[in-house]
Short mmCIF file of C-alpha atoms in Angstrom, two decimals:
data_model
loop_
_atom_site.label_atom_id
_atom_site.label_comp_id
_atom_site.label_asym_id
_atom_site.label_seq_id
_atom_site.Cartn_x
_atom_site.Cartn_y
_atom_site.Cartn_z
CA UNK A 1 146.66 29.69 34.50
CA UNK A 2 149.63 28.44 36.86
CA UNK A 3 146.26 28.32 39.60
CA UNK A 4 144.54 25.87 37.21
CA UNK A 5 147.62 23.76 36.03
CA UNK A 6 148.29 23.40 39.92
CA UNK A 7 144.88 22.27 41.20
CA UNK A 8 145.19 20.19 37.67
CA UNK A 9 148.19 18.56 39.01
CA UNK A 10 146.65 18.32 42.89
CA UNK A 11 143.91 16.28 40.89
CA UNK A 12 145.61 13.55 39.12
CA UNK A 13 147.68 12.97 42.07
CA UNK A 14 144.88 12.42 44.59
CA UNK A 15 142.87 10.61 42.25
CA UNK A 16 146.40 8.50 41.77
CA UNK A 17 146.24 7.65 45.26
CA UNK A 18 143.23 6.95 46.12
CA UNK A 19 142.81 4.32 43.33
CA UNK A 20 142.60 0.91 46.07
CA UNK A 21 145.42 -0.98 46.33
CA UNK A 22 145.86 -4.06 44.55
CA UNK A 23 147.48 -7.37 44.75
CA UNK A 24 147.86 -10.58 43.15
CA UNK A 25 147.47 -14.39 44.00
CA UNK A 26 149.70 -16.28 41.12
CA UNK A 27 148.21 -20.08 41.71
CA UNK A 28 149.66 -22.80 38.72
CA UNK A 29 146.89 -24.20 36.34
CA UNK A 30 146.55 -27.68 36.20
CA UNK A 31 147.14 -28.45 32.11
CA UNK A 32 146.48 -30.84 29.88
CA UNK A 33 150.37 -31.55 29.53
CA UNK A 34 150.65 -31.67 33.39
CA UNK A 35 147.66 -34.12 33.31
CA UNK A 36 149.74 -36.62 31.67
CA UNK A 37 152.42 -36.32 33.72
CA UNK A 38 150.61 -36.10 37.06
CA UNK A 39 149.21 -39.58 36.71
CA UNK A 40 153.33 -40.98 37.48
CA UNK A 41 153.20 -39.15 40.41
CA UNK A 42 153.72 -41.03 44.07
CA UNK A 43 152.34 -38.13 46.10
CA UNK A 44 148.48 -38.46 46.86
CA UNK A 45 147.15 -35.32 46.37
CA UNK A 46 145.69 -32.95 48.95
CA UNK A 47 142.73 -31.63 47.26
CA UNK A 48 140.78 -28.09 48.70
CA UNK A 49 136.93 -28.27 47.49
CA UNK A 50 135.33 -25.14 47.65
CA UNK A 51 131.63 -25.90 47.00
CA UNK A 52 127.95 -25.51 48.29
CA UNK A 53 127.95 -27.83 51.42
CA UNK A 54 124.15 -27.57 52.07
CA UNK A 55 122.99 -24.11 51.57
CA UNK A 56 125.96 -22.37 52.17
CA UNK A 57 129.59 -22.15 50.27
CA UNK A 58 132.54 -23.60 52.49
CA UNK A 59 135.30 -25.98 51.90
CA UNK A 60 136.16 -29.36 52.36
CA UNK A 61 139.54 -31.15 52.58
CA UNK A 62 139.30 -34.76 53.07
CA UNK A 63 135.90 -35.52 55.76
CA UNK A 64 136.19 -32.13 57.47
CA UNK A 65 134.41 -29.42 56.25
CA UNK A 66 135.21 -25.42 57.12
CA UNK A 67 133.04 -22.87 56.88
CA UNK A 68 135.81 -19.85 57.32
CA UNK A 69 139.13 -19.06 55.64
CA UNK A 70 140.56 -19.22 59.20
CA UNK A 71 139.75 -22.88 60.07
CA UNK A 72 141.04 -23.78 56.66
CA UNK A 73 144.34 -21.93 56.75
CA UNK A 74 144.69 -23.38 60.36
CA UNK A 75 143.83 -26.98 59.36
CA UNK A 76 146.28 -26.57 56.20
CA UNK A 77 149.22 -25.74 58.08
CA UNK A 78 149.44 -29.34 59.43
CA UNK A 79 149.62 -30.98 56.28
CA UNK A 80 152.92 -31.42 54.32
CA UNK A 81 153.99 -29.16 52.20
CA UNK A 82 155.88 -30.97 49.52
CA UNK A 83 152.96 -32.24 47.73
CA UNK A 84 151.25 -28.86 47.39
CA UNK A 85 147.65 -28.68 47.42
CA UNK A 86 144.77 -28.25 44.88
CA UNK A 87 142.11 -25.83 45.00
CA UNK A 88 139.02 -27.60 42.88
CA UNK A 89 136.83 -25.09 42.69
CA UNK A 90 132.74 -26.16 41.92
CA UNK A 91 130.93 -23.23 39.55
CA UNK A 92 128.29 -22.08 42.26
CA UNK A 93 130.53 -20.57 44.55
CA UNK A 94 131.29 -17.17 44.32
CA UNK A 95 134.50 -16.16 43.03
CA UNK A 96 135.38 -14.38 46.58
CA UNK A 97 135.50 -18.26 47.90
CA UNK A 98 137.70 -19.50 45.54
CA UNK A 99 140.51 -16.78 45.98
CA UNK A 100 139.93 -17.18 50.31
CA UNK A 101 140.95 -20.97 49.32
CA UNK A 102 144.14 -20.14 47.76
CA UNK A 103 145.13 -17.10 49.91
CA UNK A 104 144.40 -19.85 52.90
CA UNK A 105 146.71 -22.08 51.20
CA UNK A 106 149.45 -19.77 50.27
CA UNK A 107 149.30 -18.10 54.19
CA UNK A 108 149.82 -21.85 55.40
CA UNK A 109 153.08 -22.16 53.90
CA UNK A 110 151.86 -23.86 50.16
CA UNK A 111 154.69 -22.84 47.66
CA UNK A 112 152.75 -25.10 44.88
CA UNK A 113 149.28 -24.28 44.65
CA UNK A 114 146.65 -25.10 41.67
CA UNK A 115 143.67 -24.04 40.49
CA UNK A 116 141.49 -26.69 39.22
CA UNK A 117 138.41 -25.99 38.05
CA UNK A 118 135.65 -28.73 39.34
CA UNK A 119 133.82 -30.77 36.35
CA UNK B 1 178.20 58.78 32.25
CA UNK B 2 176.54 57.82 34.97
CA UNK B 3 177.02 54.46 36.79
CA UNK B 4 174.63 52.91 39.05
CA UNK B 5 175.95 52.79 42.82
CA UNK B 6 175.45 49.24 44.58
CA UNK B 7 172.79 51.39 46.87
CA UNK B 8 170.57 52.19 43.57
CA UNK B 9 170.73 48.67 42.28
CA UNK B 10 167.46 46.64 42.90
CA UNK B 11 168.59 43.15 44.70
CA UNK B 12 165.79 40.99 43.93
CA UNK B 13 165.81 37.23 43.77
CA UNK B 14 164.36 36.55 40.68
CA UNK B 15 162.20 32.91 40.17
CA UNK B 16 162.39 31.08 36.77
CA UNK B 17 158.64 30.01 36.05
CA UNK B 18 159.15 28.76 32.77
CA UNK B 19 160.66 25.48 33.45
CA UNK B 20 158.84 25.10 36.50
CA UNK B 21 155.47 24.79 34.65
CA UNK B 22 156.93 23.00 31.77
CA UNK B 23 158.10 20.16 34.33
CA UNK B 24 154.16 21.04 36.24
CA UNK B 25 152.92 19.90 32.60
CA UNK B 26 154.69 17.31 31.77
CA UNK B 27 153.58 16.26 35.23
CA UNK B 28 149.92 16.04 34.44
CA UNK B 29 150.47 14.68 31.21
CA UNK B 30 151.77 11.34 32.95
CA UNK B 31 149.07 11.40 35.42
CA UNK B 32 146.02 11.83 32.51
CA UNK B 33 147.99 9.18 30.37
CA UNK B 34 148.28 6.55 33.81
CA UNK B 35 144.85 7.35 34.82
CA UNK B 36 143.36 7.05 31.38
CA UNK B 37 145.71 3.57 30.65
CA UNK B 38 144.41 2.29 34.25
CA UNK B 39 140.53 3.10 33.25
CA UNK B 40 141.08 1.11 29.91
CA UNK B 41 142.80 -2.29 31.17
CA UNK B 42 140.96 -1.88 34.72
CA UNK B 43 137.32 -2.43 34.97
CA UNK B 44 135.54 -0.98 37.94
CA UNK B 45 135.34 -4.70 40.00
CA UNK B 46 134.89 -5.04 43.29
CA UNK B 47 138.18 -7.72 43.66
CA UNK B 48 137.82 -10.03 46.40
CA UNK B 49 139.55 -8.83 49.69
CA UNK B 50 142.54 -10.53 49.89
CA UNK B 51 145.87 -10.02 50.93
CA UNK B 52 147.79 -11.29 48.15
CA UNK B 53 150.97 -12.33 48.07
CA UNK B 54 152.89 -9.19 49.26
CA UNK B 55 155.50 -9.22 46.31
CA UNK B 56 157.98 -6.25 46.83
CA UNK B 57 158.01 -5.77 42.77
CA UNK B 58 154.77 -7.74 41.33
CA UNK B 59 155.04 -8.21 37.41
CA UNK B 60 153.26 -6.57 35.34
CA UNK B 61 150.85 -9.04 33.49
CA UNK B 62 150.47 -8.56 29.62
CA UNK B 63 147.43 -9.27 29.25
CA UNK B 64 144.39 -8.05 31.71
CA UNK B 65 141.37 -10.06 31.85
CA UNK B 66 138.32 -8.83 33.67
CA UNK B 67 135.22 -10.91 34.88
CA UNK B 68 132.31 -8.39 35.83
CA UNK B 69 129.85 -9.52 38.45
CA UNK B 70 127.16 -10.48 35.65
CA UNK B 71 130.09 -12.64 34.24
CA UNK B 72 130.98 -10.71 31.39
CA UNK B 73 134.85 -10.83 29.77
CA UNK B 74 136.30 -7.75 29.21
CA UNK B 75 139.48 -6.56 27.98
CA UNK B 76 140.82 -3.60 27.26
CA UNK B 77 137.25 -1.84 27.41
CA UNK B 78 135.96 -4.55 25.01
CA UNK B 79 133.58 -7.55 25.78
CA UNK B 80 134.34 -10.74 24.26
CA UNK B 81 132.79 -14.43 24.38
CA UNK B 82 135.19 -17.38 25.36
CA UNK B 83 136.08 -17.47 21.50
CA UNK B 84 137.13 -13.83 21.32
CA UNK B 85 139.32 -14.44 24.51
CA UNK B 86 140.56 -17.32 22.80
CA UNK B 87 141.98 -15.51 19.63
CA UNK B 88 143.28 -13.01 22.16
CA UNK B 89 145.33 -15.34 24.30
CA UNK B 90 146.75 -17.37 21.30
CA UNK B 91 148.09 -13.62 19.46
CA UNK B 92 149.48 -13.21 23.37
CA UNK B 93 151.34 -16.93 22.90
CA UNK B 94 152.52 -15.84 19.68
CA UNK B 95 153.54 -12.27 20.44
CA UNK B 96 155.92 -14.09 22.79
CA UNK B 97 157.56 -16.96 20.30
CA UNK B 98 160.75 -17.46 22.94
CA UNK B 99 158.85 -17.95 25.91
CA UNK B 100 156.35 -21.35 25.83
CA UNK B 101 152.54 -20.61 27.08
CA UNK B 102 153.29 -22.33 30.41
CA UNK B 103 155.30 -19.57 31.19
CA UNK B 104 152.98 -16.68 29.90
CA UNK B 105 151.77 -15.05 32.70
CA UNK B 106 148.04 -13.08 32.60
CA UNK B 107 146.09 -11.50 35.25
CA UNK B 108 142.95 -12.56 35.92
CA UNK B 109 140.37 -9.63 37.39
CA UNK B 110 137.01 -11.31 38.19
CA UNK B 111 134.45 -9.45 40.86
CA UNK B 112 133.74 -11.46 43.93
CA UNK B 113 130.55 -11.60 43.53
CA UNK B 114 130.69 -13.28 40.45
CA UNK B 115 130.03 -17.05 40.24
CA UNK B 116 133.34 -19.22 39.55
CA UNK B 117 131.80 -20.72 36.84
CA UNK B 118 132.61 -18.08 34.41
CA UNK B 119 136.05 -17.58 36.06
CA UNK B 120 136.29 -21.73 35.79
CA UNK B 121 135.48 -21.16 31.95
CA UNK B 122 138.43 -19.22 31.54
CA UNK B 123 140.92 -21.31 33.09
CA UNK B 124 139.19 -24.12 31.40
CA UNK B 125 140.12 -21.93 28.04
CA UNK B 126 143.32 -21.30 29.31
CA UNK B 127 144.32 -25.02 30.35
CA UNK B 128 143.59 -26.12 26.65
CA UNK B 129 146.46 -23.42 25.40
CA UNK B 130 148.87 -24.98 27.97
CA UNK B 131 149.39 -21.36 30.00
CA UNK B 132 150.49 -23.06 33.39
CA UNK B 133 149.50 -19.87 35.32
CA UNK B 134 147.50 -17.05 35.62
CA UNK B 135 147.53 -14.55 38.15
CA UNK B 136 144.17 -13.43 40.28
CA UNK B 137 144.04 -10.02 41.22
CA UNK B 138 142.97 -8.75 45.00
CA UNK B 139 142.05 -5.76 46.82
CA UNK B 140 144.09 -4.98 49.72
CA UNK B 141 141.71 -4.80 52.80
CA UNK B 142 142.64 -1.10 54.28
#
């Protein structure tokens, strides 16, 4: 019995383990409240668009347009941080492009990133 | 009367098993009871691969929303529509009367494959109760 409780026990714990490791992104939503209030703001926004650009998903801040979380993270860093940025995200991109645009923004030094989803 | 010389005595080290596989027990017990909490909260999503933000001590988020690849909502082993999710996140708000809905913090599961358009449905849902943030979950790339 003390053979099975043990191999039991080896069990659970491996299983434990072996469950992937998982982290979180914590971006703001933009609400209806903060909708109001942005409109008083003086900072322009710096908005993210993650969308189809032809026939492939990428993202486009301002004119240029990135096809890889690297270029965006990298063109990100130069902008100023006070602001924060938006992440308008359109609803035929895959959910794995919309988290790459906030984990780009978040690795470039954003404190104050939102998630806005694209009409 | 005979005694027993310190030659005839038996010195043997004697082991206590008893509380040993009470605490083995009570050892699996928590692992079955994690592991079967986990399964229930935790759909099996493939989360996109992200690093995250590499808290120390993340928060645990009340309330676990998962978005299957197909789009589907599911929570705590149920599926709901966007009005089910609704009445969900507004007994959330109210289980919590001290802290306002900005401040109520969820975590958000949804498969990468998935299109954002049901993940952009939620937040959509979730903008209208005034919750200011919601957390989105990632797999650590190994």
């Amino acid at each position: 019995m003390i053979d099975v409780t043990f191999l039991l026990l080896l069990y659970f714990m491996v299983t434990t383990v072996l469950a992937k490791p998982e982290d979180r992104l914590s971006p703001t939503l933009h609400t209806q409240r903060d909708s109001a209030v942005s409109s008083a703001s003086d900072f322009q926004p710096q908005i993210v668009e993650v969308m189809r650009i032809g026939d492939a998903p990428g993202y486009r801040l301002g004119a240029s347009i990135f096809r890889d979380k690297a270029a965006l993270t990298a063109a990100l860093r130069g902008l100023p941080k006070a602001p924060g940025v938006f992440i308008n995200v359109h609803d035929d991109v895959d959910v794995a492009y919309a988290v790459a645009a906030v984990q780009a923004a978040r690795d470039a030094g954003f404190e104050q990133v939102t998630y806005v989803p694209a009409k | 009367m005979r005694f027993v010389t310190a030659r005839e005595r038996k010195r043997t080290l004697d082991i206590e098993v008893t509380p040993m596989i009470d605490v083995v027990f009570l050892l699996i017990i928590f692992f079955m009871t994690t592991a079967q909490f986990a399964r229930m909260t935790r759909a099996e999503l493939a989360l996109p691969l992200e690093l995250g933000e590499q808290e120390a001590a993340p928060q645990e988020a009340g309330l676990v929303i998962n978005i299957t690849r197909e789009g589907e909502i599911i929570v705590s082993d149920q599926s709901f529509d966007l009005a089910g999710l609704e009445q969900l996140v507004r007994e959330e708000i109210q289980l919590h009367p001290d802290s306002p809905p900005q401040q109520l913090k969820l975590l958000i599961r949804a498969d990468r494959n998935a299109e954002s358009a049901r993940l952009n449905e939620v937040v959509r849902l979730l903008q209208s109760l005034d919750v200011g943030s919601a957390r989105l979950a990632t797999e650590v790339p190994r």
